[in-house]
XYZ file of N, CA, C and O in Angstrom:
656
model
N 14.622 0.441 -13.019
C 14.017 -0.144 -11.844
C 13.949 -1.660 -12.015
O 13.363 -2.151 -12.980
N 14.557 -2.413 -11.066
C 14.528 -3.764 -11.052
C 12.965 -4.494 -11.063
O 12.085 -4.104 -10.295
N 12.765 -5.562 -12.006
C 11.220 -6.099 -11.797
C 11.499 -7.122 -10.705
O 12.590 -7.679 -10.586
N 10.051 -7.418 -9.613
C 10.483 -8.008 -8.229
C 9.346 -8.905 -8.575
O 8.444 -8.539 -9.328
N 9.402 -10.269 -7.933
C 8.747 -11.092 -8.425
C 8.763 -11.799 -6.449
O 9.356 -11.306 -5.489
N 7.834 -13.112 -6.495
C 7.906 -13.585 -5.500
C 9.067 -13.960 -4.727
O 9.439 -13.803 -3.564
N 9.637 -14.670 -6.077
C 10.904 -15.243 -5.356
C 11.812 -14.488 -5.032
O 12.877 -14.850 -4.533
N 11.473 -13.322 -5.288
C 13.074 -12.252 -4.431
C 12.728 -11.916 -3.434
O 13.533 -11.393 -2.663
N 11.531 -12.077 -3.120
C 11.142 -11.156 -1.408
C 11.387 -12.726 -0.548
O 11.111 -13.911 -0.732
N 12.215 -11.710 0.684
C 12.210 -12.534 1.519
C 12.352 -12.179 3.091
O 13.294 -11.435 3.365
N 11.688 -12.534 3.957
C 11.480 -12.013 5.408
C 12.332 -11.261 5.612
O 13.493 -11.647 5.477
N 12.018 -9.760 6.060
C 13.459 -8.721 6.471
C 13.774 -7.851 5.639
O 14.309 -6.782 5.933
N 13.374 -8.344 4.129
C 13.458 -7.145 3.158
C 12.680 -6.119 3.515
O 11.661 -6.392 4.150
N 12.928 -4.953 3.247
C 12.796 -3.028 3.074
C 12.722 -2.395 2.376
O 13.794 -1.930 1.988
N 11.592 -1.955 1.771
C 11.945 -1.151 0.741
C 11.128 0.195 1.128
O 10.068 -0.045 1.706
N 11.442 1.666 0.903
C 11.053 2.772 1.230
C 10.788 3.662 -0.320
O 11.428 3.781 -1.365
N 9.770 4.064 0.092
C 8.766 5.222 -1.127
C 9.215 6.104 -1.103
O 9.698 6.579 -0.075
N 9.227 6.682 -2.276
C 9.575 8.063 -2.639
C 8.215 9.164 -1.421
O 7.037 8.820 -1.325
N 8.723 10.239 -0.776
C 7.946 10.932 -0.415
C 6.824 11.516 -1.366
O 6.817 11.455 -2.595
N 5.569 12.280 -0.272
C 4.612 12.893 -1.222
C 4.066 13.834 -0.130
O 4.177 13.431 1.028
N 3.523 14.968 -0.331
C 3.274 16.070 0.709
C 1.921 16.144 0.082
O 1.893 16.482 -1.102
N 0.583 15.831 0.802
C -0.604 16.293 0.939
C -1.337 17.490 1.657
O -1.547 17.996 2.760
N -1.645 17.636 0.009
C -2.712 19.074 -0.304
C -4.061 19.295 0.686
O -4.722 18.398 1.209
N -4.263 20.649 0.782
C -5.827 20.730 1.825
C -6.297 20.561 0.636
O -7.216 19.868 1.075
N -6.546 20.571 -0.748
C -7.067 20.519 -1.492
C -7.190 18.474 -1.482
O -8.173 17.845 -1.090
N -6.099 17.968 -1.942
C -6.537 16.310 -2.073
C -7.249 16.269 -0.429
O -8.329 15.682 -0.365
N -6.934 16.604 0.313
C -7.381 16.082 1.911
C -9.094 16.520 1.687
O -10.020 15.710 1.634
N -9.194 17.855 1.588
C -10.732 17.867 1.077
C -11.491 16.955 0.006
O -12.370 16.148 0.306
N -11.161 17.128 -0.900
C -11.660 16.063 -2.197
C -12.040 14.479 -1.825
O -12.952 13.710 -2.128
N -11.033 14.426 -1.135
C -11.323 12.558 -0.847
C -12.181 12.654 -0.107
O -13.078 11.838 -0.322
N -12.447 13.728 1.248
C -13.133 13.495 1.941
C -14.515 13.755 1.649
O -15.489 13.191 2.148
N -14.497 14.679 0.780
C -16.281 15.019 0.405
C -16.986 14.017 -0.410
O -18.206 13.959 -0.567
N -15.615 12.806 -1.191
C -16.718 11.636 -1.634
C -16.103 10.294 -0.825
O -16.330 9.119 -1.114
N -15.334 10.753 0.173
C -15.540 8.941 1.075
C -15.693 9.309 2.849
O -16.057 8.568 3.762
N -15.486 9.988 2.860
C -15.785 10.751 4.592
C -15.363 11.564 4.746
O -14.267 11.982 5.118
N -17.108 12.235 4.173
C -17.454 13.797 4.865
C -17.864 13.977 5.988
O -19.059 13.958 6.284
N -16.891 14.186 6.811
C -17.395 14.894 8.189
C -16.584 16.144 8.148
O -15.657 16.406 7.381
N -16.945 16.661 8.829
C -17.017 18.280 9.040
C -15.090 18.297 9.638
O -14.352 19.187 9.216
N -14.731 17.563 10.293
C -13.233 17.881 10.614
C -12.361 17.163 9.539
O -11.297 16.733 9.984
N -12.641 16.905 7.958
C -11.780 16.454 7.279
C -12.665 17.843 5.529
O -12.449 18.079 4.340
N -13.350 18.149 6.337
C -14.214 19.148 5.069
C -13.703 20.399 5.406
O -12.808 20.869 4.703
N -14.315 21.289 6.797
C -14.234 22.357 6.807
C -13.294 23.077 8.133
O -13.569 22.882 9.318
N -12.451 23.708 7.776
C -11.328 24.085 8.635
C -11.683 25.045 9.869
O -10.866 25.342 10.741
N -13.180 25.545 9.821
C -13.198 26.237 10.646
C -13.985 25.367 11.988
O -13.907 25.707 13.169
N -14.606 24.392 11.552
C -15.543 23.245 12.316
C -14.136 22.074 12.563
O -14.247 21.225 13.448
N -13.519 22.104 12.148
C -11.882 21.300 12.445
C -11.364 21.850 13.560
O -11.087 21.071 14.472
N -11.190 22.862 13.693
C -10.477 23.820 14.353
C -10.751 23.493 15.738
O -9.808 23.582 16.524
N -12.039 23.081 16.224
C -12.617 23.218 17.574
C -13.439 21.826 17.237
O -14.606 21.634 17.579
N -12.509 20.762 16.405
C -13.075 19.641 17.176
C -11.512 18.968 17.977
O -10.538 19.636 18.325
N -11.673 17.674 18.084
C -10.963 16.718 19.115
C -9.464 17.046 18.328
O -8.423 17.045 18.985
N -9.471 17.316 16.914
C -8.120 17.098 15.871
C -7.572 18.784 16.375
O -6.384 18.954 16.645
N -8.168 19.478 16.423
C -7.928 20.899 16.706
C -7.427 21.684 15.001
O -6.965 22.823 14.933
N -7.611 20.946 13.995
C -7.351 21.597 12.958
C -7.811 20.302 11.468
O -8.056 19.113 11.671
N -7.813 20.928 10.188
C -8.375 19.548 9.213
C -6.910 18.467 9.391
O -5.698 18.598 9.558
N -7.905 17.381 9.235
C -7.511 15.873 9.375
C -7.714 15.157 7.776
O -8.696 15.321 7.053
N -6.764 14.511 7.536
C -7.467 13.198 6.324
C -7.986 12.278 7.222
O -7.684 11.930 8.364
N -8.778 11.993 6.480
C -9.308 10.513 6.803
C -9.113 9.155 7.123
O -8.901 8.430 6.150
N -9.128 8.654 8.163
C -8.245 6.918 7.767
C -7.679 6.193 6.778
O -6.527 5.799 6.598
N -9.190 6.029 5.861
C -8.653 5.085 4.706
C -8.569 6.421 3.513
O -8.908 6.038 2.394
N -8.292 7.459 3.565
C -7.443 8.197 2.480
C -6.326 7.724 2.933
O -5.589 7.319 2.034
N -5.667 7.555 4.631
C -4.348 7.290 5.121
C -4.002 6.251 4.399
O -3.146 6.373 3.523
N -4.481 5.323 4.598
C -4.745 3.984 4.328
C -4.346 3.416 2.446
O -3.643 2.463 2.108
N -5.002 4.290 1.650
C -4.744 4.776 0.820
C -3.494 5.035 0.436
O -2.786 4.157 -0.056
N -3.058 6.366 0.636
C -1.689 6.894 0.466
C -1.011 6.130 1.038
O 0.082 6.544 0.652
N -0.692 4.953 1.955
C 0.017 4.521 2.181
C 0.416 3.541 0.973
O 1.389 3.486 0.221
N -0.761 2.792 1.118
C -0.502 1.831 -0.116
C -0.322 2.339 -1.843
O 0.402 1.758 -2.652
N -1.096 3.443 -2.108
C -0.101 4.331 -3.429
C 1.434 4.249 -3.540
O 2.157 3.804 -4.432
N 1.793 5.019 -1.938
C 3.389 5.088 -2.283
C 4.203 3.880 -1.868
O 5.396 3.950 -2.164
N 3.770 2.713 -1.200
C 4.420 1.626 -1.385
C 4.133 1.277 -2.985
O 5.302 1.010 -3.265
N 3.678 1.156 -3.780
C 3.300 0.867 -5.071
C 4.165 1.632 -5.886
O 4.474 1.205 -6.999
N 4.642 2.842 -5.415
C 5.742 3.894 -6.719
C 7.061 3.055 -6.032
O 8.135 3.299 -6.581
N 7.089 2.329 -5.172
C 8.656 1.586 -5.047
C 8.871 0.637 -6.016
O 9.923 0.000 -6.062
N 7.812 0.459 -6.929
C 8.038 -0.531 -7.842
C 8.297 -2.225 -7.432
O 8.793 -3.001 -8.249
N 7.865 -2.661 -6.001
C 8.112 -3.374 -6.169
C 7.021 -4.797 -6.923
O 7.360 -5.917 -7.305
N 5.773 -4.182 -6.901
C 4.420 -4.680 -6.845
C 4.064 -4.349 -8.412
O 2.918 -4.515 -8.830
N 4.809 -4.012 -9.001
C 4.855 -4.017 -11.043
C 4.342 -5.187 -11.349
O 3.220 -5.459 -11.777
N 5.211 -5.842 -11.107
C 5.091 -7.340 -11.784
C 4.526 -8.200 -11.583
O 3.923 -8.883 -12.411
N 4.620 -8.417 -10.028
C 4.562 -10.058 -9.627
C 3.067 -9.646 -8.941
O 2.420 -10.685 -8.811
N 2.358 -8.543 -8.492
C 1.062 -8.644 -7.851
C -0.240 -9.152 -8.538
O -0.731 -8.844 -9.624
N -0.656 -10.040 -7.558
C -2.013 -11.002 -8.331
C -3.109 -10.464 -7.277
O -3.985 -10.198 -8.100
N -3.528 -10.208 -6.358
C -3.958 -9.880 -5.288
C -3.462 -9.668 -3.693
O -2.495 -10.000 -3.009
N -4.880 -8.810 -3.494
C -4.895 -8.438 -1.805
C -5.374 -10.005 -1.490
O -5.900 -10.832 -2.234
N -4.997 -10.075 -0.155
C -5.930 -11.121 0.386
C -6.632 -11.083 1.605
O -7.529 -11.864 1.925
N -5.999 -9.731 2.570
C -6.492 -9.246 3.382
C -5.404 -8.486 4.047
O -4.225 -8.535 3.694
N -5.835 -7.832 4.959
C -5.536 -6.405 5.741
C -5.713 -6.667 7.547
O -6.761 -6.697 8.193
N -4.549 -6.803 7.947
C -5.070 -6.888 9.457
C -4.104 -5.612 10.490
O -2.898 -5.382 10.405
N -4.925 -5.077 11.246
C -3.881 -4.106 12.025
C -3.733 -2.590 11.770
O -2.990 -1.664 12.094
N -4.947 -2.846 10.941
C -4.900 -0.765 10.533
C -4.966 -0.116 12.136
O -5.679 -0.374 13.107
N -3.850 0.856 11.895
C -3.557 1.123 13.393
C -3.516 3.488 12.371
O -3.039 4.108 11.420
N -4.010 3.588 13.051
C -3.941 5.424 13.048
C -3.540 5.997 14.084
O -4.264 6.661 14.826
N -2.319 5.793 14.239
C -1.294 6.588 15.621
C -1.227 8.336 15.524
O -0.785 9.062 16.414
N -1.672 8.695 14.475
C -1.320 10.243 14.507
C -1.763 10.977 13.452
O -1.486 10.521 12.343
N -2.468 12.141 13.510
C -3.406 12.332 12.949
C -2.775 13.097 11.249
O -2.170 14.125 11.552
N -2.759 12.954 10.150
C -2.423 13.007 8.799
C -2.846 14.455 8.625
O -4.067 14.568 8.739
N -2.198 15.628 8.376
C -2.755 16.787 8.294
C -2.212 17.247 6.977
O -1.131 16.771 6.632
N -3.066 18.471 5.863
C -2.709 18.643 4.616
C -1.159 19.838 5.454
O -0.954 20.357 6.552
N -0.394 19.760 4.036
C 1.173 20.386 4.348
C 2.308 18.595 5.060
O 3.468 18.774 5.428
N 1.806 17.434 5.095
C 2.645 16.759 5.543
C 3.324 16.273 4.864
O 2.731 16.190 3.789
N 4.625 15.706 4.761
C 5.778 14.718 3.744
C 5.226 13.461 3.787
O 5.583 13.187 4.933
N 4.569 12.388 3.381
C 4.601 11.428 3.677
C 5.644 10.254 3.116
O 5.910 10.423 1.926
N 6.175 9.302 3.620
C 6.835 8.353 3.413
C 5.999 6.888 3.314
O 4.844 6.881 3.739
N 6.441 5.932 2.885
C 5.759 4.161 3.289
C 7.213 3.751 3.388
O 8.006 3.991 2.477
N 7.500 3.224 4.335
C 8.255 2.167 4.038
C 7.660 0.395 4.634
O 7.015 0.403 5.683
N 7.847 -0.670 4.109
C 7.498 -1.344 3.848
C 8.456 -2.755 4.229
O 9.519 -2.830 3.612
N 8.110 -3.962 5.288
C 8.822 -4.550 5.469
C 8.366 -6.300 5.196
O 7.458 -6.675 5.937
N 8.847 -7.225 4.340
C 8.436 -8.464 4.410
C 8.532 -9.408 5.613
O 9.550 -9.916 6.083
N 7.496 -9.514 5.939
C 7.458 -10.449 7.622
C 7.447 -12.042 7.045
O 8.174 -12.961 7.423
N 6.689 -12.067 6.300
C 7.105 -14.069 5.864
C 6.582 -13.898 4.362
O 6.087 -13.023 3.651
N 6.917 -15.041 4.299
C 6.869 -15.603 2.125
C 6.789 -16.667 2.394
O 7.484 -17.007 3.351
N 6.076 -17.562 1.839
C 5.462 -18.738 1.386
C 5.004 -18.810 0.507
O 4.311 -17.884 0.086
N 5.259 -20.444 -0.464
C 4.616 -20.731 -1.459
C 3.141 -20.984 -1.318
O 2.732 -21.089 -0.162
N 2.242 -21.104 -2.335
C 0.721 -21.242 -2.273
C 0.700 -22.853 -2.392
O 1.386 -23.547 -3.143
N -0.050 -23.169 -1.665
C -0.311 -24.726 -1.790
C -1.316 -25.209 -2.628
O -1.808 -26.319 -2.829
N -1.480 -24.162 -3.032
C -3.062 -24.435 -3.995
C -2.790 -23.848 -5.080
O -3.495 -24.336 -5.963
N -2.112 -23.029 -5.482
C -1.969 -22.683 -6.758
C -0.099 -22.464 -7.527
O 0.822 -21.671 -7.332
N -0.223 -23.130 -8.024
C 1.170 -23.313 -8.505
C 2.073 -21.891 -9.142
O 1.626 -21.203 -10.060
N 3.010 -21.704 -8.661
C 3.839 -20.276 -9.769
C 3.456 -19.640 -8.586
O 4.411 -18.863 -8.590
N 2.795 -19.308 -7.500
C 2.338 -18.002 -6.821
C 2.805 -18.264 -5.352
O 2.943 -19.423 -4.960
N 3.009 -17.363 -4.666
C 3.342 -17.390 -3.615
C 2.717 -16.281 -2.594
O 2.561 -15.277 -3.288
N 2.300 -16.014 -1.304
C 1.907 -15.209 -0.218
C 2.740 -14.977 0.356
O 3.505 -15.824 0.818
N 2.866 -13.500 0.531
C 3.941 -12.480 0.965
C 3.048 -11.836 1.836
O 1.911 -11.526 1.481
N 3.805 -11.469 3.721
C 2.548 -10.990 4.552
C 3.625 -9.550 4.709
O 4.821 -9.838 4.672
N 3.353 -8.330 4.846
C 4.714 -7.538 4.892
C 3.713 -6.282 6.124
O 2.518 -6.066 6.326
N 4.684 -5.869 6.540
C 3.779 -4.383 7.299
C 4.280 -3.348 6.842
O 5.405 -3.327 6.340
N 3.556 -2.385 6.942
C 3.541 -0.975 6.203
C 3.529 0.081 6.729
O 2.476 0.513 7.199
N 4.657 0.765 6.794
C 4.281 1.941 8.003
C 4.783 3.378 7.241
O 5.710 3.526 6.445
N 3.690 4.524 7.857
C 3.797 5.601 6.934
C 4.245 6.363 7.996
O 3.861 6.271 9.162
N 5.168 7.209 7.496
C 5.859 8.324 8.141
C 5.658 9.559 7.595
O 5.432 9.668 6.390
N 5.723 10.722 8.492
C 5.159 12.055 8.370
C 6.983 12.778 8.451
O 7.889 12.219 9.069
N 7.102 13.783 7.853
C 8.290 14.597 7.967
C 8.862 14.401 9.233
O 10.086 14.514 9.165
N 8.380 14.105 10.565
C 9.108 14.097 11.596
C 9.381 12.905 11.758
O 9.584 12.678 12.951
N 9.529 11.647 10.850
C 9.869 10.806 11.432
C 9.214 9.648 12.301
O 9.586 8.526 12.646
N 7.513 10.792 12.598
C 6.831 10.195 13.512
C 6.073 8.882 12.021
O 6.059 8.885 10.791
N 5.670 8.148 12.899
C 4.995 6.954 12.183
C 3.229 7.233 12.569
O 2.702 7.188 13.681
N 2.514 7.560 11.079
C 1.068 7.722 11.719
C -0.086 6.931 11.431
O -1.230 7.053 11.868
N 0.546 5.834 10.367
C -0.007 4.392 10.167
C 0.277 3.362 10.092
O 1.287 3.403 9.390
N 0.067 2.235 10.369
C 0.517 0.914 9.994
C -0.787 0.291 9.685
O -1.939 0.711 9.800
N -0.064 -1.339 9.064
C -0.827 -1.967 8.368
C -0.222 -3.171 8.232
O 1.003 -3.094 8.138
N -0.819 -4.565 8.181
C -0.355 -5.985 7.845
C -0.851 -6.598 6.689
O -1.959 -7.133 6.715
N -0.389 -6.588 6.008
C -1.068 -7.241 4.194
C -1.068 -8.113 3.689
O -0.076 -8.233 2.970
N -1.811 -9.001 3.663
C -1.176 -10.473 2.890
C -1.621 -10.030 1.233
O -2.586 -9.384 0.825
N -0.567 -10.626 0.560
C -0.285 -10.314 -1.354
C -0.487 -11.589 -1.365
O -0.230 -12.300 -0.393
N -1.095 -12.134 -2.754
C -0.362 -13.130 -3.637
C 0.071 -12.543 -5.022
O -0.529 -11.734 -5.730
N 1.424 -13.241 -5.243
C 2.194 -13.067 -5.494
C 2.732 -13.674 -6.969
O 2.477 -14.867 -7.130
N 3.312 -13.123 -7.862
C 3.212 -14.395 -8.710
C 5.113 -14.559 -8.682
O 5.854 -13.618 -8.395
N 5.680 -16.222 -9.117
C 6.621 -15.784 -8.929
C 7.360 -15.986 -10.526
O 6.681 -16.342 -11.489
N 8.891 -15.688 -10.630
C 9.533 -15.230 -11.353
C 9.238 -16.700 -12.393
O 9.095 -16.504 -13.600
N 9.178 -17.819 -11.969
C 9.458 -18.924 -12.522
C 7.664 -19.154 -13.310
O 7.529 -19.543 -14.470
N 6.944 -18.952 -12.752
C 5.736 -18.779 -13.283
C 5.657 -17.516 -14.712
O 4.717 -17.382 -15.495
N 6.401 -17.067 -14.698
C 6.425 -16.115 -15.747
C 7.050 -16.289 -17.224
O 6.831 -15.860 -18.357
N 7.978 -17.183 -16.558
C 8.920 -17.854 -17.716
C 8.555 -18.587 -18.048
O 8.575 -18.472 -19.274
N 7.988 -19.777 -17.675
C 7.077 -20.809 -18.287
C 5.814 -20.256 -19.063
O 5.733 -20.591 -20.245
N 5.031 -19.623 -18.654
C 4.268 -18.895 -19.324
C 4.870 -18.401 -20.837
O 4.316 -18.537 -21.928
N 5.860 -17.936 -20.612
C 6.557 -16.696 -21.436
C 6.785 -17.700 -22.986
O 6.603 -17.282 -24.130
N 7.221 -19.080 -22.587
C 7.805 -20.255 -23.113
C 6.632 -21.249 -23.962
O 6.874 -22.181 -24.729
N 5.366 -20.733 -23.563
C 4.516 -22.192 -23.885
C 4.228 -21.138 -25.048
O 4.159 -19.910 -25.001
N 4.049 -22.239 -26.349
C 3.671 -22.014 -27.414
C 1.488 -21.272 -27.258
O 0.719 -21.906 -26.535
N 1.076 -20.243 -27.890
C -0.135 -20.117 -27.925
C -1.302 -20.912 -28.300
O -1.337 -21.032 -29.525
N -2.546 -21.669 -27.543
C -3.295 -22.438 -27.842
C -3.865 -22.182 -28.919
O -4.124 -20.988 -29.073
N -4.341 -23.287 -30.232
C -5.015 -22.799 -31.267
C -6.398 -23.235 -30.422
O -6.563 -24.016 -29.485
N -7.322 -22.371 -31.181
C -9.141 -22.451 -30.558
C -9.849 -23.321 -31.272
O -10.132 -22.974 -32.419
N -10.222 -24.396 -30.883
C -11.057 -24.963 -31.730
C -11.684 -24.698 -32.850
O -12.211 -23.610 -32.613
N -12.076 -25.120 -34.350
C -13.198 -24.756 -34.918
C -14.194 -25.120 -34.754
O -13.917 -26.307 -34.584
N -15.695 -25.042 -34.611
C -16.496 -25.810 -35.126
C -17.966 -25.167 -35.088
O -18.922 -25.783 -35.559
């Protein structure tokens, strides 16, 4: 797997996650310690609400999205931080038995003006269900570290510590 650093992403790049099919078992679990309500807990109170059967939760969605953008490997190396999240959008409701996909697109890259070696990468994120249908998105700003910041690092001799 190639290591990806700032300086290789660039507006327009794509990269797509390995699939993952969620369990009524993980869909329960998350929900009984981050939102327990009754249509992501119990299938028979699911059944005859608005979802008509169990649902995950948003930010389990939210979640799994950003897990399997993360097994694309591209975020190994060069990730220094989130910086924020705009646009959580839940188009369709995440049910246990689904395939999920991320694929993942860079919308702009810029260097940091304030901190040298690093750069902000804003990308959107959209998760797909076996049909193709899309049932989340998301807008992310990263910082980033980049390739040239690593090598210099890699290069400087280790500080001795004062005695005294």
């Amino acid at each position: 797997m190639r290591d990806y650093y700032f300086d290789d992403l660039k507006p327009g790049n794509t990269f797509t996650s390995p699939s993952f099919i969620l369990t009524e078992q993980q869909l329960i679990e998350f929900s009984k310690n981050y939102d327990p309500q009754s249509f992501h807990l119990d299938a028979e109170a699911a059944a005859s609400s608005h979802f008509g059967g169990l649902v995950a939760g948003g930010f389990q969605t939210a979640a799994l999205a950003w897990a399997l953008a993360l097994k694309t490997g591209v975020f190994k190396e060069c990730a220094l931080a989130g910086l924020g999240i705009e646009g959580l959008r839940w188009l369709r409701p995440v049910r246990a038995g689904d395939m999920l996909t991320c694929r993942f697109e860079v919308l702009e890259a810029r260097m940091s003006s304030s901190r040298p070696g690093q750069g902000i990468a804003v990308s959107r994120f959209d998760l797909f269900n076996q049909n193709a249908d899309v049932v989340f998105t998301m807008r992310m700003a990263q910082l980033l570290k980049c390739r040239e910041a690593r090598a210099i690092s890699a290069a400087e001799p280790p500080t001795k510590k004062s005695q005294g």
